[in-house]
């Protein structure tokens, strides 16, 4: 009987599935720590506050982008797009179409973008840099195109995000990226987006408070908890697909890596 190929060992000296799971959990832990430390008072808040806000801006942008994208491809129209310094944001729009995709897409978009970013982060060369440039272009284009009542904070925050993504892309392409794990910045951004739905559950489960879940419950009879559950399932699916793709990629690269031939004795 033919034997199954031996499981390749990663650079962490672990089987590939274990190494990928460990790295994903570490990225999620770092993201949570940075965000939560930034919310603390005192020295921790002063040090980690700007970093926490930076990660939150990414999650907020793609949450509002999800709403706005489905507004634009429907018969509705955007009135105001806003990003705030405290990490919050909003999209105001007139509704002349089916509201389900518009309301549901907010919490569904960050995990989807996070899954793509995480999968592209690990040693994919030009693909990684290209993805960062595309994301930066989306942020810049949307911010300039969509109407804004208070343009100063929105444009300034978007500019910070765009410049930071382009700097990470340049570092990944430089010799620094070969010596320093710059790709982990992208991993942590991706992890922040992937777990945005889970972190927001505590807010969403404050039933009776204004939220996308409450809006959907009022429109479609189904309770708020049902809509929260759909976002949790969607987030879990994004994490699982990312994990499977990452494992497949790592296995293929390790199995196809050129092996060093032993030096011949003279």
mmCIF file of N, CA and C in Angstrom, residues 156-257:
data_model
loop_
_atom_site.group_PDB
_atom_site.id
_atom_site.type_symbol
_atom_site.label_atom_id
_atom_site.label_comp_id
_atom_site.label_asym_id
_atom_site.label_seq_id
_atom_site.Cartn_x
_atom_site.Cartn_y
_atom_site.Cartn_z
ATOM 1 N N UNK A 156 -7.938 63.045 7.331
ATOM 2 C CA UNK A 156 -6.681 62.896 8.068
ATOM 3 C C UNK A 156 -6.470 61.445 8.508
ATOM 4 N N UNK A 157 -7.511 60.820 9.058
ATOM 5 C CA UNK A 157 -7.401 59.420 9.494
ATOM 6 C C UNK A 157 -7.134 58.516 8.302
ATOM 7 N N UNK A 158 -7.856 58.733 7.213
ATOM 8 C CA UNK A 158 -7.643 57.916 6.007
ATOM 9 C C UNK A 158 -6.220 58.089 5.478
ATOM 10 N N UNK A 159 -5.709 59.319 5.516
ATOM 11 C CA UNK A 159 -4.338 59.560 5.044
ATOM 12 C C UNK A 159 -3.331 58.804 5.902
ATOM 13 N N UNK A 160 -3.546 58.773 7.222
ATOM 14 C CA UNK A 160 -2.660 58.023 8.120
ATOM 15 C C UNK A 160 -2.673 56.538 7.756
ATOM 16 N N UNK A 161 -3.860 55.994 7.506
ATOM 17 C CA UNK A 161 -3.975 54.575 7.153
ATOM 18 C C UNK A 161 -3.293 54.279 5.816
ATOM 19 N N UNK A 162 -3.515 55.140 4.829
ATOM 20 C CA UNK A 162 -2.925 54.928 3.505
ATOM 21 C C UNK A 162 -1.406 54.976 3.573
ATOM 22 N N UNK A 163 -0.872 56.005 4.215
ATOM 23 C CA UNK A 163 0.595 56.155 4.297
ATOM 24 C C UNK A 163 1.210 54.977 5.058
ATOM 25 N N UNK A 164 0.573 54.560 6.151
ATOM 26 C CA UNK A 164 1.127 53.452 6.944
ATOM 27 C C UNK A 164 1.129 52.150 6.139
ATOM 28 N N UNK A 165 0.072 51.903 5.360
ATOM 29 C CA UNK A 165 0.038 50.690 4.535
ATOM 30 C C UNK A 165 1.126 50.723 3.461
ATOM 31 N N UNK A 166 1.331 51.885 2.854
ATOM 32 C CA UNK A 166 2.368 51.997 1.820
ATOM 33 C C UNK A 166 3.761 51.835 2.421
ATOM 34 N N UNK A 167 3.963 52.328 3.651
ATOM 35 C CA UNK A 167 5.256 52.148 4.325
ATOM 36 C C UNK A 167 5.505 50.663 4.595
ATOM 37 N N UNK A 168 4.470 49.949 5.081
ATOM 38 C CA UNK A 168 4.614 48.507 5.324
ATOM 39 C C UNK A 168 4.919 47.777 4.025
ATOM 40 N N UNK A 169 4.249 48.170 2.928
ATOM 41 C CA UNK A 169 4.505 47.536 1.630
ATOM 42 C C UNK A 169 5.948 47.769 1.180
ATOM 43 N N UNK A 170 6.449 49.000 1.373
ATOM 44 C CA UNK A 170 7.837 49.303 0.996
ATOM 45 C C UNK A 170 8.830 48.516 1.850
ATOM 46 N N UNK A 171 8.545 48.421 3.154
ATOM 47 C CA UNK A 171 9.435 47.664 4.034
ATOM 48 C C UNK A 171 9.455 46.182 3.665
ATOM 49 N N UNK A 172 8.289 45.642 3.292
ATOM 50 C CA UNK A 172 8.232 44.238 2.864
ATOM 51 C C UNK A 172 9.068 44.012 1.611
ATOM 52 N N UNK A 173 9.126 45.029 0.737
ATOM 53 C CA UNK A 173 9.870 44.892 -0.518
ATOM 54 C C UNK A 173 11.362 45.152 -0.348
ATOM 55 N N UNK A 174 11.747 45.767 0.770
ATOM 56 C CA UNK A 174 13.148 46.140 0.981
ATOM 57 C C UNK A 174 13.924 45.015 1.653
ATOM 58 N N UNK A 175 15.211 45.244 1.813
ATOM 59 C CA UNK A 175 16.051 44.269 2.500
ATOM 60 C C UNK A 175 15.692 44.170 3.979
ATOM 61 N N UNK A 176 15.083 45.235 4.529
ATOM 62 C CA UNK A 176 14.656 45.203 5.932
ATOM 63 C C UNK A 176 13.612 44.111 6.135
ATOM 64 N N UNK A 177 12.709 43.975 5.158
ATOM 65 C CA UNK A 177 11.663 42.972 5.256
ATOM 66 C C UNK A 177 12.186 41.556 5.292
ATOM 67 N N UNK A 178 13.418 41.351 4.795
ATOM 68 C CA UNK A 178 14.008 40.012 4.817
ATOM 69 C C UNK A 178 14.650 39.694 6.169
ATOM 70 N N UNK A 179 14.976 40.757 6.928
ATOM 71 C CA UNK A 179 15.615 40.547 8.225
ATOM 72 C C UNK A 179 14.653 40.711 9.392
ATOM 73 N N UNK A 180 13.637 41.568 9.218
ATOM 74 C CA UNK A 180 12.671 41.870 10.280
ATOM 75 C C UNK A 180 11.303 41.367 9.826
ATOM 76 N N UNK A 181 10.556 40.688 10.702
ATOM 77 C CA UNK A 181 9.238 40.159 10.303
ATOM 78 C C UNK A 181 8.180 41.259 10.174
ATOM 79 N N UNK A 182 8.352 42.133 9.160
ATOM 80 C CA UNK A 182 7.411 43.232 8.953
ATOM 81 C C UNK A 182 6.015 42.694 8.639
ATOM 82 N N UNK A 183 5.970 41.494 8.054
ATOM 83 C CA UNK A 183 4.671 40.927 7.689
ATOM 84 C C UNK A 183 3.758 40.741 8.903
ATOM 85 N N UNK A 184 4.351 40.742 10.102
ATOM 86 C CA UNK A 184 3.520 40.583 11.303
ATOM 87 C C UNK A 184 2.651 41.807 11.555
ATOM 88 N N UNK A 185 3.061 42.976 11.056
ATOM 89 C CA UNK A 185 2.182 44.147 11.148
ATOM 90 C C UNK A 185 0.902 43.871 10.369
ATOM 91 N N UNK A 186 1.066 43.313 9.159
ATOM 92 C CA UNK A 186 -0.101 42.970 8.355
ATOM 93 C C UNK A 186 -0.934 41.877 9.016
ATOM 94 N N UNK A 187 -0.272 40.911 9.632
ATOM 95 C CA UNK A 187 -0.994 39.834 10.321
ATOM 96 C C UNK A 187 -1.854 40.394 11.452
ATOM 97 N N UNK A 188 -1.308 41.344 12.217
ATOM 98 C CA UNK A 188 -2.048 41.887 13.357
ATOM 99 C C UNK A 188 -3.210 42.758 12.881
ATOM 100 N N UNK A 189 -2.992 43.532 11.798
ATOM 101 C CA UNK A 189 -4.115 44.264 11.204
ATOM 102 C C UNK A 189 -5.204 43.284 10.784
ATOM 103 N N UNK A 190 -4.782 42.201 10.115
ATOM 104 C CA UNK A 190 -5.739 41.192 9.653
ATOM 105 C C UNK A 190 -6.471 40.544 10.815
ATOM 106 N N UNK A 191 -5.730 40.241 11.887
ATOM 107 C CA UNK A 191 -6.358 39.621 13.058
ATOM 108 C C UNK A 191 -7.376 40.571 13.693
ATOM 109 N N UNK A 192 -7.049 41.878 13.725
ATOM 110 C CA UNK A 192 -7.983 42.861 14.261
ATOM 111 C C UNK A 192 -9.286 42.847 13.471
ATOM 112 N N UNK A 193 -9.168 42.752 12.143
ATOM 113 C CA UNK A 193 -10.367 42.723 11.302
ATOM 114 C C UNK A 193 -11.117 41.403 11.457
ATOM 115 N N UNK A 194 -10.369 40.305 11.557
ATOM 116 C CA UNK A 194 -11.010 38.989 11.682
ATOM 117 C C UNK A 194 -11.822 38.862 12.965
ATOM 118 N N UNK A 195 -11.314 39.417 14.057
ATOM 119 C CA UNK A 195 -12.021 39.252 15.335
ATOM 120 C C UNK A 195 -12.921 40.432 15.658
ATOM 121 N N UNK A 196 -13.055 41.363 14.701
ATOM 122 C CA UNK A 196 -13.916 42.523 14.941
ATOM 123 C C UNK A 196 -15.334 42.080 15.280
ATOM 124 N N UNK A 197 -15.856 41.089 14.552
ATOM 125 C CA UNK A 197 -17.207 40.613 14.830
ATOM 126 C C UNK A 197 -17.325 40.034 16.222
ATOM 127 N N UNK A 198 -16.305 39.287 16.658
ATOM 128 C CA UNK A 198 -16.349 38.664 17.985
ATOM 129 C C UNK A 198 -16.250 39.727 19.078
ATOM 130 N N UNK A 199 -15.331 40.688 18.921
ATOM 131 C CA UNK A 199 -15.192 41.741 19.933
ATOM 132 C C UNK A 199 -16.448 42.591 20.045
ATOM 133 N N UNK A 200 -17.129 42.771 18.905
ATOM 134 C CA UNK A 200 -18.313 43.617 18.910
ATOM 135 C C UNK A 200 -19.538 42.918 19.462
ATOM 136 N N UNK A 201 -19.448 41.595 19.655
ATOM 137 C CA UNK A 201 -20.596 40.848 20.152
ATOM 138 C C UNK A 201 -21.057 41.375 21.501
ATOM 139 N N UNK A 202 -20.108 41.778 22.357
ATOM 140 C CA UNK A 202 -20.475 42.274 23.686
ATOM 141 C C UNK A 202 -21.329 43.527 23.568
ATOM 142 N N UNK A 203 -21.027 44.342 22.552
ATOM 143 C CA UNK A 203 -21.863 45.516 22.307
ATOM 144 C C UNK A 203 -23.195 45.110 21.684
ATOM 145 N N UNK A 204 -23.136 44.235 20.699
ATOM 146 C CA UNK A 204 -24.350 43.829 19.990
ATOM 147 C C UNK A 204 -25.331 43.094 20.885
ATOM 148 N N UNK A 205 -24.810 42.345 21.863
ATOM 149 C CA UNK A 205 -25.696 41.600 22.746
ATOM 150 C C UNK A 205 -26.304 42.476 23.842
ATOM 151 N N UNK A 206 -25.938 43.762 23.830
ATOM 152 C CA UNK A 206 -26.654 44.688 24.708
ATOM 153 C C UNK A 206 -27.999 44.986 24.075
ATOM 154 N N UNK A 207 -28.850 43.966 24.068
ATOM 155 C CA UNK A 207 -30.105 44.037 23.335
ATOM 156 C C UNK A 207 -30.920 45.258 23.751
ATOM 157 N N UNK A 208 -31.514 45.879 22.752
ATOM 158 C CA UNK A 208 -32.294 47.082 23.021
ATOM 159 C C UNK A 208 -31.520 48.348 22.713
ATOM 160 N N UNK A 209 -30.199 48.249 22.579
ATOM 161 C CA UNK A 209 -29.385 49.406 22.221
ATOM 162 C C UNK A 209 -29.380 49.565 20.696
ATOM 163 N N UNK A 210 -29.287 50.804 20.196
ATOM 164 C CA UNK A 210 -29.247 51.011 18.745
ATOM 165 C C UNK A 210 -28.052 50.289 18.127
ATOM 166 N N UNK A 211 -28.290 49.492 17.112
ATOM 167 C CA UNK A 211 -27.220 48.744 16.448
ATOM 168 C C UNK A 211 -27.755 48.201 15.141
ATOM 169 N N UNK A 212 -26.847 47.648 14.326
ATOM 170 C CA UNK A 212 -27.265 47.006 13.081
ATOM 171 C C UNK A 212 -28.197 45.833 13.371
ATOM 172 N N UNK A 213 -27.907 45.102 14.451
ATOM 173 C CA UNK A 213 -28.753 43.958 14.815
ATOM 174 C C UNK A 213 -30.169 44.413 15.159
ATOM 175 N N UNK A 214 -30.258 45.517 15.869
ATOM 176 C CA UNK A 214 -31.580 46.037 16.239
ATOM 177 C C UNK A 214 -32.338 46.488 14.993
ATOM 178 N N UNK A 215 -31.645 47.137 14.066
ATOM 179 C CA UNK A 215 -32.287 47.585 12.824
ATOM 180 C C UNK A 215 -32.828 46.407 12.033
ATOM 181 N N UNK A 216 -32.017 45.349 11.924
ATOM 182 C CA UNK A 216 -32.448 44.161 11.191
ATOM 183 C C UNK A 216 -33.611 43.467 11.889
ATOM 184 N N UNK A 217 -33.580 43.429 13.224
ATOM 185 C CA UNK A 217 -34.672 42.801 13.975
ATOM 186 C C UNK A 217 -35.989 43.541 13.753
ATOM 187 N N UNK A 218 -35.924 44.865 13.715
ATOM 188 C CA UNK A 218 -37.131 45.648 13.494
ATOM 189 C C UNK A 218 -37.669 45.469 12.077
ATOM 190 N N UNK A 219 -36.765 45.278 11.123
ATOM 191 C CA UNK A 219 -37.185 45.163 9.726
ATOM 192 C C UNK A 219 -37.699 43.773 9.371
ATOM 193 N N UNK A 220 -37.073 42.727 9.944
ATOM 194 C CA UNK A 220 -37.335 41.366 9.476
ATOM 195 C C UNK A 220 -37.819 40.420 10.573
ATOM 196 N N UNK A 221 -38.335 40.941 11.680
ATOM 197 C CA UNK A 221 -39.003 40.176 12.736
ATOM 198 C C UNK A 221 -38.049 39.294 13.541
ATOM 199 N N UNK A 222 -37.092 38.667 12.887
ATOM 200 C CA UNK A 222 -36.156 37.779 13.579
ATOM 201 C C UNK A 222 -35.422 38.559 14.678
ATOM 202 N N UNK A 223 -35.182 37.938 15.845
ATOM 203 C CA UNK A 223 -34.603 38.669 16.982
ATOM 204 C C UNK A 223 -33.158 39.088 16.740
ATOM 205 N N UNK A 224 -32.721 40.054 17.542
ATOM 206 C CA UNK A 224 -31.348 40.553 17.422
ATOM 207 C C UNK A 224 -30.320 39.431 17.548
ATOM 208 N N UNK A 225 -30.566 38.506 18.481
ATOM 209 C CA UNK A 225 -29.614 37.422 18.709
ATOM 210 C C UNK A 225 -29.370 36.627 17.435
ATOM 211 N N UNK A 226 -30.383 36.443 16.610
ATOM 212 C CA UNK A 226 -30.228 35.702 15.353
ATOM 213 C C UNK A 226 -29.212 36.386 14.444
ATOM 214 N N UNK A 227 -29.311 37.705 14.327
ATOM 215 C CA UNK A 227 -28.401 38.427 13.434
ATOM 216 C C UNK A 227 -26.972 38.424 13.988
ATOM 217 N N UNK A 228 -26.853 38.548 15.302
ATOM 218 C CA UNK A 228 -25.528 38.442 15.921
ATOM 219 C C UNK A 228 -24.922 37.075 15.629
ATOM 220 N N UNK A 229 -25.743 36.032 15.707
ATOM 221 C CA UNK A 229 -25.266 34.678 15.438
ATOM 222 C C UNK A 229 -24.790 34.534 13.999
ATOM 223 N N UNK A 230 -25.484 35.167 13.045
ATOM 224 C CA UNK A 230 -25.046 35.074 11.647
ATOM 225 C C UNK A 230 -23.669 35.703 11.467
ATOM 226 N N UNK A 231 -23.412 36.805 12.164
ATOM 227 C CA UNK A 231 -22.080 37.436 12.061
ATOM 228 C C UNK A 231 -21.001 36.566 12.706
ATOM 229 N N UNK A 232 -21.348 35.921 13.809
ATOM 230 C CA UNK A 232 -20.384 35.028 14.458
ATOM 231 C C UNK A 232 -20.048 33.835 13.555
ATOM 232 N N UNK A 233 -21.078 33.262 12.938
ATOM 233 C CA UNK A 233 -20.856 32.127 12.033
ATOM 234 C C UNK A 233 -20.018 32.570 10.839
ATOM 235 N N UNK A 234 -20.315 33.748 10.296
ATOM 236 C CA UNK A 234 -19.548 34.278 9.164
ATOM 237 C C UNK A 234 -18.082 34.495 9.555
ATOM 238 N N UNK A 235 -17.859 35.073 10.729
ATOM 239 C CA UNK A 235 -16.486 35.294 11.193
ATOM 240 C C UNK A 235 -15.750 33.967 11.365
ATOM 241 N N UNK A 236 -16.422 32.988 11.970
ATOM 242 C CA UNK A 236 -15.812 31.664 12.148
ATOM 243 C C UNK A 236 -15.473 31.039 10.800
ATOM 244 N N UNK A 237 -16.350 31.218 9.809
ATOM 245 C CA UNK A 237 -16.092 30.674 8.475
ATOM 246 C C UNK A 237 -14.868 31.343 7.839
ATOM 247 N N UNK A 238 -14.742 32.672 8.009
ATOM 248 C CA UNK A 238 -13.579 33.396 7.469
ATOM 249 C C UNK A 238 -12.285 32.905 8.115
ATOM 250 N N UNK A 239 -12.317 32.695 9.441
ATOM 251 C CA UNK A 239 -11.133 32.203 10.150
ATOM 252 C C UNK A 239 -10.771 30.796 9.673
ATOM 253 N N UNK A 240 -11.779 29.932 9.545
ATOM 254 C CA UNK A 240 -11.530 28.552 9.135
ATOM 255 C C UNK A 240 -10.978 28.481 7.720
ATOM 256 N N UNK A 241 -11.554 29.250 6.800
ATOM 257 C CA UNK A 241 -11.067 29.246 5.414
ATOM 258 C C UNK A 241 -9.639 29.779 5.353
ATOM 259 N N UNK A 242 -9.366 30.847 6.110
ATOM 260 C CA UNK A 242 -8.005 31.397 6.159
ATOM 261 C C UNK A 242 -7.016 30.350 6.670
ATOM 262 N N UNK A 243 -7.398 29.649 7.724
ATOM 263 C CA UNK A 243 -6.542 28.618 8.303
ATOM 264 C C UNK A 243 -6.262 27.508 7.282
ATOM 265 N N UNK A 244 -7.307 27.040 6.604
ATOM 266 C CA UNK A 244 -7.130 25.950 5.641
ATOM 267 C C UNK A 244 -6.244 26.387 4.469
ATOM 268 N N UNK A 245 -6.471 27.593 3.956
ATOM 269 C CA UNK A 245 -5.654 28.084 2.837
ATOM 270 C C UNK A 245 -4.200 28.254 3.263
ATOM 271 N N UNK A 246 -3.999 28.753 4.479
ATOM 272 C CA UNK A 246 -2.633 28.962 4.979
ATOM 273 C C UNK A 246 -1.914 27.628 5.141
ATOM 274 N N UNK A 247 -2.606 26.621 5.673
ATOM 275 C CA UNK A 247 -2.000 25.296 5.827
ATOM 276 C C UNK A 247 -1.643 24.715 4.469
ATOM 277 N N UNK A 248 -2.535 24.816 3.501
ATOM 278 C CA UNK A 248 -2.276 24.290 2.163
ATOM 279 C C UNK A 248 -1.077 24.975 1.518
ATOM 280 N N UNK A 249 -1.016 26.303 1.653
ATOM 281 C CA UNK A 249 0.105 27.052 1.079
ATOM 282 C C UNK A 249 1.434 26.646 1.710
ATOM 283 N N UNK A 250 1.455 26.565 3.043
ATOM 284 C CA UNK A 250 2.699 26.229 3.735
ATOM 285 C C UNK A 250 3.168 24.826 3.349
ATOM 286 N N UNK A 251 2.228 23.875 3.320
ATOM 287 C CA UNK A 251 2.601 22.510 2.950
ATOM 288 C C UNK A 251 3.218 22.472 1.555
ATOM 289 N N UNK A 252 2.570 23.152 0.616
ATOM 290 C CA UNK A 252 3.067 23.143 -0.756
ATOM 291 C C UNK A 252 4.457 23.756 -0.847
ATOM 292 N N UNK A 253 4.674 24.870 -0.144
ATOM 293 C CA UNK A 253 5.980 25.526 -0.199
ATOM 294 C C UNK A 253 7.067 24.668 0.431
ATOM 295 N N UNK A 254 6.742 24.018 1.564
ATOM 296 C CA UNK A 254 7.738 23.184 2.236
ATOM 297 C C UNK A 254 8.053 21.929 1.434
ATOM 298 N N UNK A 255 7.036 21.324 0.825
ATOM 299 C CA UNK A 255 7.261 20.109 0.040
ATOM 300 C C UNK A 255 8.002 20.393 -1.254
ATOM 301 N N UNK A 256 7.800 21.602 -1.803
ATOM 302 C CA UNK A 256 8.455 21.958 -3.068
ATOM 303 C C UNK A 256 9.759 22.715 -2.884
ATOM 304 N N UNK A 257 10.120 22.979 -1.631
ATOM 305 C CA UNK A 257 11.365 23.712 -1.372
ATOM 306 C C UNK A 257 12.565 22.880 -1.815
#
